[in-house]
Amino acid sequence: MKATEAVLEAFSQRTRDMSRRPEEKLARFQTDLGREPTERERWNLEREAVLDSRPAKRHGTSLADLHHLWRLRVQVMGLPYRQLIEATLGRQRPPEGIDAARAASVADAAVASLADQQSAWRPAELVRELAGATPTTVTAHAQDLTEFLQRLADQATVARCVEMSSPVPTDIPRRRDGRPITEAATDRALTTRRI
């Protein structure tokens, strides 16, 4: 076993606990009640297992103290600390953005997800779905990503959605997005042509 794999194994105790505890809780449930749990009961048992495996937070421990403890754990394992650092350097994923093709597939996935769940939605719900459909490998500053998702939502609204809101009278002052200043965010509704 490589040094990096040994360290990963040693520092992944909670992952092992989380995979073992649900089975233990399910077995106890079946023994005590003599039946299989319902979907809701199974979900509750799995949530309990996650909470059981979460250690209590140690307040007051500094990052320097944690670093020292982690370093000692590696040394106790008999692994040269510097060699471990050298083995892990350069293994980071390169920064990844969103090109036009990926942005289109993210928008398609977000609108399809909303259309599968409901017949109409608010622009904020579209932004939420776009964020959920964005690959986790994308690396961008949070503010840049937020602004990008808002622009993508605006584009998807025009290209993929249909306004269900009341028409805007010509004499009403408008916001930057073209909607009337009198319209609340909750009053605007979108759908698709298919719906």
Short mmCIF file of N, CA and C in Angstrom, two decimals:
data_model
loop_
_atom_site.label_atom_id
_atom_site.label_comp_id
_atom_site.label_asym_id
_atom_site.label_seq_id
_atom_site.Cartn_x
_atom_site.Cartn_y
_atom_site.Cartn_z
N MET A 1 0.85 -1.19 0.00
CA MET A 1 0.00 0.00 0.00
C MET A 1 0.89 1.25 0.00
N LYS A 2 0.58 2.18 -0.89
CA LYS A 2 1.35 3.42 -0.97
C LYS A 2 1.15 4.23 0.30
N ALA A 3 2.11 5.12 0.55
CA ALA A 3 2.03 5.97 1.75
C ALA A 3 0.77 6.83 1.72
N THR A 4 0.44 7.39 0.54
CA THR A 4 -0.74 8.26 0.46
C THR A 4 -2.02 7.47 0.73
N GLU A 5 -2.07 6.22 0.25
CA GLU A 5 -3.25 5.38 0.48
C GLU A 5 -3.36 5.01 1.96
N ALA A 6 -2.23 4.74 2.59
CA ALA A 6 -2.23 4.40 4.02
C ALA A 6 -2.75 5.56 4.86
N VAL A 7 -2.33 6.77 4.51
CA VAL A 7 -2.79 7.96 5.24
C VAL A 7 -4.28 8.17 5.00
N LEU A 8 -4.71 8.03 3.76
CA LEU A 8 -6.13 8.18 3.45
C LEU A 8 -6.96 7.17 4.24
N GLU A 9 -6.48 5.95 4.32
CA GLU A 9 -7.18 4.90 5.09
C GLU A 9 -7.25 5.28 6.57
N ALA A 10 -6.14 5.77 7.12
CA ALA A 10 -6.09 6.12 8.54
C ALA A 10 -6.97 7.32 8.87
N PHE A 11 -7.06 8.27 7.96
CA PHE A 11 -7.82 9.49 8.23
C PHE A 11 -9.27 9.39 7.73
N SER A 12 -9.70 8.20 7.29
CA SER A 12 -11.07 8.02 6.78
C SER A 12 -11.91 7.16 7.72
N GLN A 13 -11.69 7.28 8.99
CA GLN A 13 -12.42 6.47 9.95
C GLN A 13 -13.91 6.75 9.92
N ARG A 14 -14.30 8.01 9.79
CA ARG A 14 -15.72 8.36 9.80
C ARG A 14 -16.43 7.75 8.59
N THR A 15 -15.76 7.70 7.45
CA THR A 15 -16.36 7.11 6.25
C THR A 15 -16.67 5.64 6.50
N ARG A 16 -15.72 4.92 7.12
CA ARG A 16 -15.96 3.51 7.44
C ARG A 16 -17.11 3.37 8.43
N ASP A 17 -17.12 4.22 9.47
CA ASP A 17 -18.20 4.18 10.46
C ASP A 17 -19.55 4.43 9.81
N MET A 18 -19.59 5.41 8.91
CA MET A 18 -20.85 5.75 8.27
C MET A 18 -21.37 4.61 7.39
N SER A 19 -20.47 3.84 6.78
CA SER A 19 -20.93 2.73 5.95
C SER A 19 -21.38 1.55 6.79
N ARG A 20 -20.84 1.40 8.01
CA ARG A 20 -21.19 0.28 8.88
C ARG A 20 -22.45 0.55 9.72
N ARG A 21 -22.61 1.76 10.22
CA ARG A 21 -23.70 2.06 11.15
C ARG A 21 -25.10 1.89 10.58
N PRO A 22 -25.37 2.30 9.33
CA PRO A 22 -26.73 2.09 8.84
C PRO A 22 -27.13 0.61 8.82
N GLU A 23 -26.19 -0.27 8.45
CA GLU A 23 -26.51 -1.70 8.44
C GLU A 23 -26.83 -2.20 9.85
N GLU A 24 -26.05 -1.71 10.83
CA GLU A 24 -26.31 -2.10 12.22
C GLU A 24 -27.69 -1.63 12.67
N LYS A 25 -28.04 -0.39 12.34
CA LYS A 25 -29.35 0.14 12.75
C LYS A 25 -30.48 -0.59 12.04
N LEU A 26 -30.30 -0.92 10.76
CA LEU A 26 -31.33 -1.66 10.02
C LEU A 26 -31.52 -3.06 10.60
N ALA A 27 -30.41 -3.72 10.91
CA ALA A 27 -30.50 -5.06 11.49
C ALA A 27 -31.21 -5.03 12.84
N ARG A 28 -30.89 -4.02 13.67
CA ARG A 28 -31.55 -3.89 14.98
C ARG A 28 -33.04 -3.61 14.80
N PHE A 29 -33.38 -2.78 13.84
CA PHE A 29 -34.78 -2.45 13.56
C PHE A 29 -35.54 -3.73 13.17
N GLN A 30 -34.95 -4.51 12.25
CA GLN A 30 -35.60 -5.74 11.80
C GLN A 30 -35.76 -6.75 12.94
N THR A 31 -34.74 -6.84 13.80
CA THR A 31 -34.81 -7.77 14.93
C THR A 31 -35.86 -7.31 15.95
N ASP A 32 -35.86 -6.03 16.28
CA ASP A 32 -36.78 -5.52 17.30
C ASP A 32 -38.23 -5.50 16.84
N LEU A 33 -38.47 -5.12 15.58
CA LEU A 33 -39.84 -4.97 15.10
C LEU A 33 -40.31 -6.12 14.22
N GLY A 34 -39.38 -6.98 13.80
CA GLY A 34 -39.76 -8.14 13.01
C GLY A 34 -40.25 -7.81 11.60
N ARG A 35 -39.81 -6.70 11.05
CA ARG A 35 -40.22 -6.32 9.69
C ARG A 35 -39.18 -5.39 9.07
N GLU A 36 -39.31 -5.21 7.77
CA GLU A 36 -38.46 -4.27 7.06
C GLU A 36 -38.95 -2.85 7.33
N PRO A 37 -38.06 -1.87 7.40
CA PRO A 37 -38.51 -0.49 7.59
C PRO A 37 -39.13 0.07 6.31
N THR A 38 -40.02 1.03 6.49
CA THR A 38 -40.57 1.74 5.33
C THR A 38 -39.47 2.65 4.78
N GLU A 39 -39.73 3.24 3.63
CA GLU A 39 -38.73 4.16 3.04
C GLU A 39 -38.42 5.31 3.99
N ARG A 40 -39.46 5.87 4.60
CA ARG A 40 -39.26 6.98 5.54
C ARG A 40 -38.47 6.54 6.76
N GLU A 41 -38.81 5.36 7.32
CA GLU A 41 -38.08 4.84 8.47
C GLU A 41 -36.62 4.56 8.11
N ARG A 42 -36.39 4.03 6.91
CA ARG A 42 -35.02 3.75 6.46
C ARG A 42 -34.23 5.06 6.36
N TRP A 43 -34.87 6.10 5.79
CA TRP A 43 -34.22 7.40 5.67
C TRP A 43 -33.85 7.93 7.06
N ASN A 44 -34.79 7.83 8.02
CA ASN A 44 -34.53 8.30 9.38
C ASN A 44 -33.38 7.53 10.03
N LEU A 45 -33.33 6.22 9.82
CA LEU A 45 -32.25 5.42 10.38
C LEU A 45 -30.90 5.83 9.78
N GLU A 46 -30.89 6.10 8.48
CA GLU A 46 -29.64 6.51 7.84
C GLU A 46 -29.19 7.88 8.36
N ARG A 47 -30.13 8.82 8.55
CA ARG A 47 -29.80 10.14 9.10
C ARG A 47 -29.25 9.99 10.53
N GLU A 48 -29.88 9.13 11.34
CA GLU A 48 -29.39 8.89 12.70
C GLU A 48 -27.96 8.35 12.67
N ALA A 49 -27.69 7.44 11.72
CA ALA A 49 -26.35 6.85 11.62
C ALA A 49 -25.32 7.91 11.29
N VAL A 50 -25.67 8.84 10.42
CA VAL A 50 -24.74 9.92 10.07
C VAL A 50 -24.46 10.78 11.30
N LEU A 51 -25.52 11.13 12.03
CA LEU A 51 -25.33 11.96 13.22
C LEU A 51 -24.55 11.23 14.31
N ASP A 52 -24.80 9.92 14.45
CA ASP A 52 -24.06 9.14 15.45
C ASP A 52 -22.57 9.10 15.15
N SER A 53 -22.23 9.10 13.87
CA SER A 53 -20.82 8.96 13.51
C SER A 53 -20.08 10.29 13.55
N ARG A 54 -20.81 11.38 13.71
CA ARG A 54 -20.17 12.70 13.73
C ARG A 54 -19.60 12.98 15.12
N PRO A 55 -18.30 13.11 15.23
CA PRO A 55 -17.73 13.38 16.55
C PRO A 55 -18.07 14.79 17.02
N ALA A 56 -18.09 14.96 18.33
CA ALA A 56 -18.36 16.29 18.89
C ALA A 56 -17.21 17.22 18.51
N LYS A 57 -17.57 18.44 18.19
CA LYS A 57 -16.54 19.43 17.82
C LYS A 57 -15.72 19.79 19.04
N ARG A 58 -14.40 19.89 18.82
CA ARG A 58 -13.51 20.30 19.90
C ARG A 58 -13.25 21.78 19.71
N HIS A 59 -13.89 22.59 20.51
CA HIS A 59 -13.74 24.04 20.40
C HIS A 59 -12.43 24.47 21.06
N GLY A 60 -11.85 25.50 20.51
CA GLY A 60 -10.64 26.04 21.09
C GLY A 60 -9.36 25.43 20.54
N THR A 61 -9.48 24.44 19.63
CA THR A 61 -8.28 23.85 19.04
C THR A 61 -7.90 24.67 17.82
N SER A 62 -6.68 25.16 17.82
CA SER A 62 -6.24 26.01 16.71
C SER A 62 -5.83 25.15 15.52
N LEU A 63 -5.73 25.78 14.37
CA LEU A 63 -5.27 25.08 13.17
C LEU A 63 -3.85 24.56 13.37
N ALA A 64 -3.03 25.33 14.04
CA ALA A 64 -1.65 24.89 14.30
C ALA A 64 -1.63 23.63 15.17
N ASP A 65 -2.53 23.59 16.18
CA ASP A 65 -2.62 22.38 17.04
C ASP A 65 -3.07 21.17 16.23
N LEU A 66 -4.09 21.38 15.38
CA LEU A 66 -4.58 20.28 14.54
C LEU A 66 -3.48 19.80 13.60
N HIS A 67 -2.76 20.72 13.00
CA HIS A 67 -1.67 20.37 12.10
C HIS A 67 -0.63 19.53 12.83
N HIS A 68 -0.31 19.92 14.04
CA HIS A 68 0.66 19.17 14.85
C HIS A 68 0.14 17.75 15.14
N LEU A 69 -1.14 17.64 15.51
CA LEU A 69 -1.73 16.32 15.79
C LEU A 69 -1.73 15.44 14.55
N TRP A 70 -2.09 16.01 13.41
CA TRP A 70 -2.11 15.23 12.17
C TRP A 70 -0.70 14.75 11.81
N ARG A 71 0.26 15.62 12.01
CA ARG A 71 1.65 15.27 11.71
C ARG A 71 2.12 14.13 12.62
N LEU A 72 1.75 14.19 13.91
CA LEU A 72 2.11 13.11 14.83
C LEU A 72 1.47 11.78 14.42
N ARG A 73 0.19 11.84 13.98
CA ARG A 73 -0.48 10.61 13.54
C ARG A 73 0.25 9.97 12.37
N VAL A 74 0.72 10.78 11.44
CA VAL A 74 1.45 10.27 10.29
C VAL A 74 2.78 9.69 10.73
N GLN A 75 3.46 10.35 11.66
CA GLN A 75 4.75 9.85 12.15
C GLN A 75 4.57 8.54 12.90
N VAL A 76 3.51 8.41 13.70
CA VAL A 76 3.24 7.16 14.44
C VAL A 76 3.01 6.01 13.47
N MET A 77 2.45 6.32 12.31
CA MET A 77 2.23 5.30 11.29
C MET A 77 3.54 4.87 10.64
N GLY A 78 4.63 5.58 10.95
CA GLY A 78 5.93 5.24 10.39
C GLY A 78 6.15 5.78 9.00
N LEU A 79 5.38 6.79 8.63
CA LEU A 79 5.53 7.36 7.30
C LEU A 79 6.34 8.65 7.37
N PRO A 80 7.31 8.78 6.49
CA PRO A 80 8.08 10.03 6.48
C PRO A 80 7.19 11.18 6.02
N TYR A 81 7.08 12.16 6.87
CA TYR A 81 6.18 13.30 6.62
C TYR A 81 6.52 14.03 5.33
N ARG A 82 7.80 14.29 5.11
CA ARG A 82 8.21 15.03 3.91
C ARG A 82 7.93 14.22 2.65
N GLN A 83 8.13 12.91 2.72
CA GLN A 83 7.86 12.05 1.56
C GLN A 83 6.37 12.07 1.22
N LEU A 84 5.55 12.10 2.24
CA LEU A 84 4.11 12.15 2.03
C LEU A 84 3.71 13.46 1.35
N ILE A 85 4.29 14.55 1.79
CA ILE A 85 4.00 15.85 1.17
C ILE A 85 4.43 15.84 -0.29
N GLU A 86 5.63 15.32 -0.56
CA GLU A 86 6.12 15.27 -1.94
C GLU A 86 5.21 14.39 -2.81
N ALA A 87 4.67 13.31 -2.24
CA ALA A 87 3.81 12.41 -3.02
C ALA A 87 2.46 13.06 -3.34
N THR A 88 2.03 14.00 -2.52
CA THR A 88 0.72 14.61 -2.73
C THR A 88 0.78 15.90 -3.54
N LEU A 89 1.95 16.53 -3.60
CA LEU A 89 2.06 17.77 -4.37
C LEU A 89 1.84 17.50 -5.85
N GLY A 90 1.18 18.40 -6.50
CA GLY A 90 0.95 18.27 -7.93
C GLY A 90 -0.23 17.39 -8.28
N ARG A 91 -0.96 16.89 -7.30
CA ARG A 91 -2.10 16.01 -7.58
C ARG A 91 -3.42 16.77 -7.61
N GLN A 92 -3.36 18.08 -7.47
CA GLN A 92 -4.59 18.87 -7.49
C GLN A 92 -5.13 18.91 -8.91
N ARG A 93 -6.45 18.98 -9.00
CA ARG A 93 -7.06 19.12 -10.32
C ARG A 93 -6.78 20.51 -10.86
N PRO A 94 -6.57 20.60 -12.15
CA PRO A 94 -6.38 21.94 -12.72
C PRO A 94 -7.69 22.71 -12.69
N PRO A 95 -7.61 24.04 -12.65
CA PRO A 95 -8.84 24.83 -12.66
C PRO A 95 -9.68 24.52 -13.90
N GLU A 96 -10.98 24.45 -13.72
CA GLU A 96 -11.88 24.11 -14.81
C GLU A 96 -13.02 25.11 -14.84
N GLY A 97 -13.32 25.60 -15.99
CA GLY A 97 -14.40 26.57 -16.14
C GLY A 97 -15.60 25.96 -16.84
N ILE A 98 -16.47 26.82 -17.33
CA ILE A 98 -17.65 26.37 -18.05
C ILE A 98 -17.63 27.01 -19.43
N ASP A 99 -17.51 26.19 -20.47
CA ASP A 99 -17.55 26.72 -21.83
C ASP A 99 -19.01 26.80 -22.29
N ALA A 100 -19.23 27.29 -23.49
CA ALA A 100 -20.59 27.51 -23.99
C ALA A 100 -21.38 26.20 -24.07
N ALA A 101 -20.73 25.13 -24.51
CA ALA A 101 -21.43 23.84 -24.63
C ALA A 101 -21.86 23.33 -23.26
N ARG A 102 -20.97 23.43 -22.28
CA ARG A 102 -21.32 22.97 -20.94
C ARG A 102 -22.40 23.86 -20.33
N ALA A 103 -22.34 25.17 -20.55
CA ALA A 103 -23.36 26.08 -20.04
C ALA A 103 -24.73 25.72 -20.61
N ALA A 104 -24.76 25.37 -21.90
CA ALA A 104 -26.03 24.97 -22.53
C ALA A 104 -26.56 23.69 -21.91
N SER A 105 -25.68 22.72 -21.63
CA SER A 105 -26.15 21.47 -21.03
C SER A 105 -26.59 21.67 -19.58
N VAL A 106 -25.93 22.58 -18.87
CA VAL A 106 -26.34 22.91 -17.50
C VAL A 106 -27.74 23.55 -17.53
N ALA A 107 -27.95 24.48 -18.47
CA ALA A 107 -29.26 25.13 -18.58
C ALA A 107 -30.34 24.13 -18.96
N ASP A 108 -30.04 23.24 -19.90
CA ASP A 108 -31.00 22.21 -20.30
C ASP A 108 -31.37 21.33 -19.11
N ALA A 109 -30.36 20.90 -18.35
CA ALA A 109 -30.60 20.03 -17.19
C ALA A 109 -31.44 20.74 -16.14
N ALA A 110 -31.15 22.03 -15.89
CA ALA A 110 -31.88 22.78 -14.87
C ALA A 110 -33.34 22.95 -15.25
N VAL A 111 -33.61 23.35 -16.50
CA VAL A 111 -34.99 23.55 -16.94
C VAL A 111 -35.74 22.21 -16.96
N ALA A 112 -35.08 21.14 -17.40
CA ALA A 112 -35.71 19.82 -17.41
C ALA A 112 -36.05 19.36 -16.00
N SER A 113 -35.15 19.60 -15.07
CA SER A 113 -35.40 19.23 -13.67
C SER A 113 -36.61 19.96 -13.11
N LEU A 114 -36.67 21.27 -13.36
CA LEU A 114 -37.82 22.05 -12.89
C LEU A 114 -39.11 21.58 -13.54
N ALA A 115 -39.07 21.34 -14.85
CA ALA A 115 -40.27 20.91 -15.57
C ALA A 115 -40.76 19.55 -15.10
N ASP A 116 -39.84 18.70 -14.65
CA ASP A 116 -40.24 17.38 -14.12
C ASP A 116 -40.91 17.49 -12.76
N GLN A 117 -40.57 18.54 -12.00
CA GLN A 117 -41.07 18.67 -10.63
C GLN A 117 -42.32 19.52 -10.52
N GLN A 118 -42.47 20.52 -11.41
CA GLN A 118 -43.57 21.47 -11.25
C GLN A 118 -43.89 22.09 -12.60
N SER A 119 -45.04 22.74 -12.68
CA SER A 119 -45.44 23.32 -13.96
C SER A 119 -45.00 24.77 -14.11
N ALA A 120 -44.67 25.44 -13.05
CA ALA A 120 -44.21 26.83 -13.10
C ALA A 120 -43.19 27.05 -11.99
N TRP A 121 -42.33 28.03 -12.19
CA TRP A 121 -41.30 28.31 -11.19
C TRP A 121 -40.90 29.77 -11.26
N ARG A 122 -40.24 30.20 -10.20
CA ARG A 122 -39.74 31.57 -10.11
C ARG A 122 -38.31 31.61 -10.63
N PRO A 123 -37.84 32.79 -11.05
CA PRO A 123 -36.45 32.90 -11.52
C PRO A 123 -35.43 32.41 -10.49
N ALA A 124 -35.68 32.66 -9.21
CA ALA A 124 -34.74 32.21 -8.17
C ALA A 124 -34.64 30.68 -8.15
N GLU A 125 -35.74 30.01 -8.43
CA GLU A 125 -35.72 28.54 -8.47
C GLU A 125 -34.88 28.05 -9.66
N LEU A 126 -34.93 28.79 -10.75
CA LEU A 126 -34.10 28.45 -11.90
C LEU A 126 -32.62 28.60 -11.56
N VAL A 127 -32.27 29.67 -10.87
CA VAL A 127 -30.87 29.87 -10.45
C VAL A 127 -30.44 28.72 -9.54
N ARG A 128 -31.32 28.32 -8.62
CA ARG A 128 -31.00 27.20 -7.72
C ARG A 128 -30.73 25.93 -8.51
N GLU A 129 -31.55 25.62 -9.49
CA GLU A 129 -31.36 24.41 -10.29
C GLU A 129 -30.10 24.50 -11.14
N LEU A 130 -29.80 25.69 -11.65
CA LEU A 130 -28.56 25.87 -12.41
C LEU A 130 -27.35 25.59 -11.52
N ALA A 131 -27.40 26.09 -10.29
CA ALA A 131 -26.30 25.84 -9.34
C ALA A 131 -26.17 24.35 -9.07
N GLY A 132 -27.30 23.68 -8.90
CA GLY A 132 -27.27 22.24 -8.65
C GLY A 132 -26.75 21.43 -9.83
N ALA A 133 -26.99 21.92 -11.04
CA ALA A 133 -26.55 21.22 -12.25
C ALA A 133 -25.10 21.55 -12.63
N THR A 134 -24.52 22.55 -11.98
CA THR A 134 -23.14 22.93 -12.28
C THR A 134 -22.20 21.85 -11.74
N PRO A 135 -21.31 21.34 -12.59
CA PRO A 135 -20.39 20.29 -12.13
C PRO A 135 -19.55 20.76 -10.94
N THR A 136 -19.30 19.86 -10.02
CA THR A 136 -18.52 20.20 -8.83
C THR A 136 -17.05 20.41 -9.15
N THR A 137 -16.63 20.05 -10.36
CA THR A 137 -15.23 20.24 -10.75
C THR A 137 -14.95 21.67 -11.19
N VAL A 138 -16.00 22.48 -11.36
CA VAL A 138 -15.81 23.87 -11.78
C VAL A 138 -15.15 24.64 -10.65
N THR A 139 -14.09 25.34 -10.97
CA THR A 139 -13.38 26.13 -9.96
C THR A 139 -13.47 27.59 -10.37
N ALA A 140 -14.15 28.36 -9.56
CA ALA A 140 -14.30 29.78 -9.81
C ALA A 140 -14.55 30.47 -8.48
N HIS A 141 -14.23 31.73 -8.41
CA HIS A 141 -14.53 32.52 -7.22
C HIS A 141 -16.04 32.53 -7.05
N ALA A 142 -16.51 32.45 -5.82
CA ALA A 142 -17.95 32.36 -5.54
C ALA A 142 -18.73 33.51 -6.16
N GLN A 143 -18.20 34.72 -6.07
CA GLN A 143 -18.91 35.87 -6.64
C GLN A 143 -19.00 35.76 -8.15
N ASP A 144 -17.92 35.33 -8.81
CA ASP A 144 -17.93 35.18 -10.26
C ASP A 144 -18.93 34.10 -10.68
N LEU A 145 -18.95 32.99 -9.93
CA LEU A 145 -19.87 31.91 -10.26
C LEU A 145 -21.32 32.35 -10.06
N THR A 146 -21.58 33.08 -8.99
CA THR A 146 -22.93 33.58 -8.73
C THR A 146 -23.40 34.50 -9.84
N GLU A 147 -22.53 35.41 -10.26
CA GLU A 147 -22.88 36.32 -11.35
C GLU A 147 -23.10 35.55 -12.66
N PHE A 148 -22.25 34.55 -12.91
CA PHE A 148 -22.40 33.74 -14.11
C PHE A 148 -23.74 33.00 -14.10
N LEU A 149 -24.10 32.41 -12.96
CA LEU A 149 -25.36 31.68 -12.87
C LEU A 149 -26.56 32.60 -13.07
N GLN A 150 -26.48 33.83 -12.58
CA GLN A 150 -27.57 34.78 -12.80
C GLN A 150 -27.69 35.13 -14.28
N ARG A 151 -26.55 35.36 -14.95
CA ARG A 151 -26.58 35.65 -16.40
C ARG A 151 -27.13 34.45 -17.17
N LEU A 152 -26.71 33.24 -16.76
CA LEU A 152 -27.19 32.02 -17.42
C LEU A 152 -28.69 31.85 -17.21
N ALA A 153 -29.17 32.20 -16.02
CA ALA A 153 -30.61 32.13 -15.74
C ALA A 153 -31.37 33.11 -16.62
N ASP A 154 -30.82 34.31 -16.79
CA ASP A 154 -31.46 35.31 -17.66
C ASP A 154 -31.52 34.80 -19.09
N GLN A 155 -30.42 34.20 -19.57
CA GLN A 155 -30.40 33.66 -20.94
C GLN A 155 -31.37 32.49 -21.08
N ALA A 156 -31.39 31.60 -20.08
CA ALA A 156 -32.29 30.45 -20.14
C ALA A 156 -33.75 30.89 -20.09
N THR A 157 -34.02 31.95 -19.35
CA THR A 157 -35.39 32.48 -19.29
C THR A 157 -35.85 32.92 -20.67
N VAL A 158 -34.98 33.60 -21.39
CA VAL A 158 -35.33 34.09 -22.73
C VAL A 158 -35.41 32.93 -23.72
N ALA A 159 -34.44 32.04 -23.70
CA ALA A 159 -34.33 31.00 -24.72
C ALA A 159 -35.17 29.76 -24.45
N ARG A 160 -35.40 29.41 -23.17
CA ARG A 160 -36.02 28.13 -22.86
C ARG A 160 -37.34 28.22 -22.11
N CYS A 161 -37.69 29.42 -21.66
CA CYS A 161 -38.87 29.57 -20.80
C CYS A 161 -39.90 30.50 -21.42
N VAL A 162 -41.09 30.46 -20.86
CA VAL A 162 -42.19 31.33 -21.26
C VAL A 162 -42.64 32.08 -20.01
N GLU A 163 -42.81 33.39 -20.13
CA GLU A 163 -43.30 34.21 -19.02
C GLU A 163 -44.78 33.93 -18.78
N MET A 164 -45.15 33.73 -17.53
CA MET A 164 -46.55 33.58 -17.16
C MET A 164 -47.06 34.81 -16.41
N SER A 165 -46.17 35.76 -16.19
CA SER A 165 -46.53 36.97 -15.45
C SER A 165 -47.41 37.87 -16.30
N SER A 166 -48.06 38.78 -15.65
CA SER A 166 -48.90 39.75 -16.36
C SER A 166 -48.05 40.60 -17.28
N PRO A 167 -48.60 41.03 -18.42
CA PRO A 167 -47.85 41.93 -19.30
C PRO A 167 -47.49 43.22 -18.56
N VAL A 168 -46.37 43.80 -18.94
CA VAL A 168 -45.89 45.01 -18.28
C VAL A 168 -46.44 46.23 -19.03
N PRO A 169 -47.22 47.07 -18.35
CA PRO A 169 -47.69 48.30 -19.02
C PRO A 169 -46.51 49.18 -19.42
N THR A 170 -46.67 49.89 -20.49
CA THR A 170 -45.56 50.71 -21.01
C THR A 170 -45.23 51.90 -20.14
N ASP A 171 -46.17 52.37 -19.32
CA ASP A 171 -45.91 53.57 -18.52
C ASP A 171 -45.35 53.27 -17.13
N ILE A 172 -45.05 52.02 -16.82
CA ILE A 172 -44.51 51.63 -15.51
C ILE A 172 -42.98 51.65 -15.58
N PRO A 173 -42.32 52.29 -14.63
CA PRO A 173 -40.85 52.24 -14.60
C PRO A 173 -40.37 50.79 -14.43
N ARG A 174 -39.24 50.49 -15.04
CA ARG A 174 -38.74 49.11 -15.04
C ARG A 174 -37.37 49.01 -14.37
N ARG A 175 -37.12 47.80 -13.86
CA ARG A 175 -35.80 47.49 -13.30
C ARG A 175 -34.84 47.18 -14.44
N ARG A 176 -33.59 46.90 -14.09
CA ARG A 176 -32.58 46.54 -15.10
C ARG A 176 -32.96 45.30 -15.89
N ASP A 177 -33.69 44.36 -15.25
CA ASP A 177 -34.06 43.13 -15.95
C ASP A 177 -35.29 43.29 -16.85
N GLY A 178 -35.80 44.52 -16.95
CA GLY A 178 -36.94 44.77 -17.82
C GLY A 178 -38.29 44.56 -17.16
N ARG A 179 -38.29 44.09 -15.93
CA ARG A 179 -39.54 43.85 -15.22
C ARG A 179 -39.95 45.14 -14.49
N PRO A 180 -41.25 45.31 -14.22
CA PRO A 180 -41.70 46.55 -13.56
C PRO A 180 -41.21 46.63 -12.12
N ILE A 181 -40.94 47.84 -11.65
CA ILE A 181 -40.46 48.00 -10.27
C ILE A 181 -41.55 47.64 -9.26
N THR A 182 -42.79 47.57 -9.70
CA THR A 182 -43.90 47.24 -8.79
C THR A 182 -44.07 45.73 -8.63
N GLU A 183 -43.36 44.94 -9.40
CA GLU A 183 -43.52 43.49 -9.36
C GLU A 183 -42.62 42.88 -8.28
N ALA A 184 -43.20 42.11 -7.39
CA ALA A 184 -42.41 41.39 -6.38
C ALA A 184 -41.75 40.18 -7.04
N ALA A 185 -40.65 39.74 -6.48
CA ALA A 185 -39.94 38.58 -7.02
C ALA A 185 -40.83 37.34 -7.02
N THR A 186 -41.75 37.27 -6.06
CA THR A 186 -42.63 36.10 -5.97
C THR A 186 -43.78 36.14 -6.97
N ASP A 187 -43.98 37.30 -7.62
CA ASP A 187 -45.07 37.42 -8.58
C ASP A 187 -44.69 36.93 -9.97
N ARG A 188 -43.43 36.80 -10.24
CA ARG A 188 -42.99 36.41 -11.57
C ARG A 188 -42.94 34.89 -11.67
N ALA A 189 -43.56 34.34 -12.71
CA ALA A 189 -43.59 32.90 -12.88
C ALA A 189 -43.17 32.55 -14.30
N LEU A 190 -42.45 31.44 -14.42
CA LEU A 190 -41.95 30.94 -15.71
C LEU A 190 -42.42 29.52 -15.91
N THR A 191 -42.48 29.11 -17.16
CA THR A 191 -42.77 27.72 -17.51
C THR A 191 -42.10 27.44 -18.85
N THR A 192 -42.41 26.31 -19.47
CA THR A 192 -41.87 26.02 -20.79
C THR A 192 -43.02 25.97 -21.79
N ARG A 193 -42.71 26.05 -23.08
CA ARG A 193 -43.74 25.98 -24.10
C ARG A 193 -44.44 24.61 -24.05
N ARG A 194 -43.69 23.56 -23.79
CA ARG A 194 -44.26 22.21 -23.73
C ARG A 194 -45.31 22.11 -22.64
N ILE A 195 -45.02 22.69 -21.47
CA ILE A 195 -45.97 22.64 -20.35
C ILE A 195 -47.18 23.47 -20.69
#
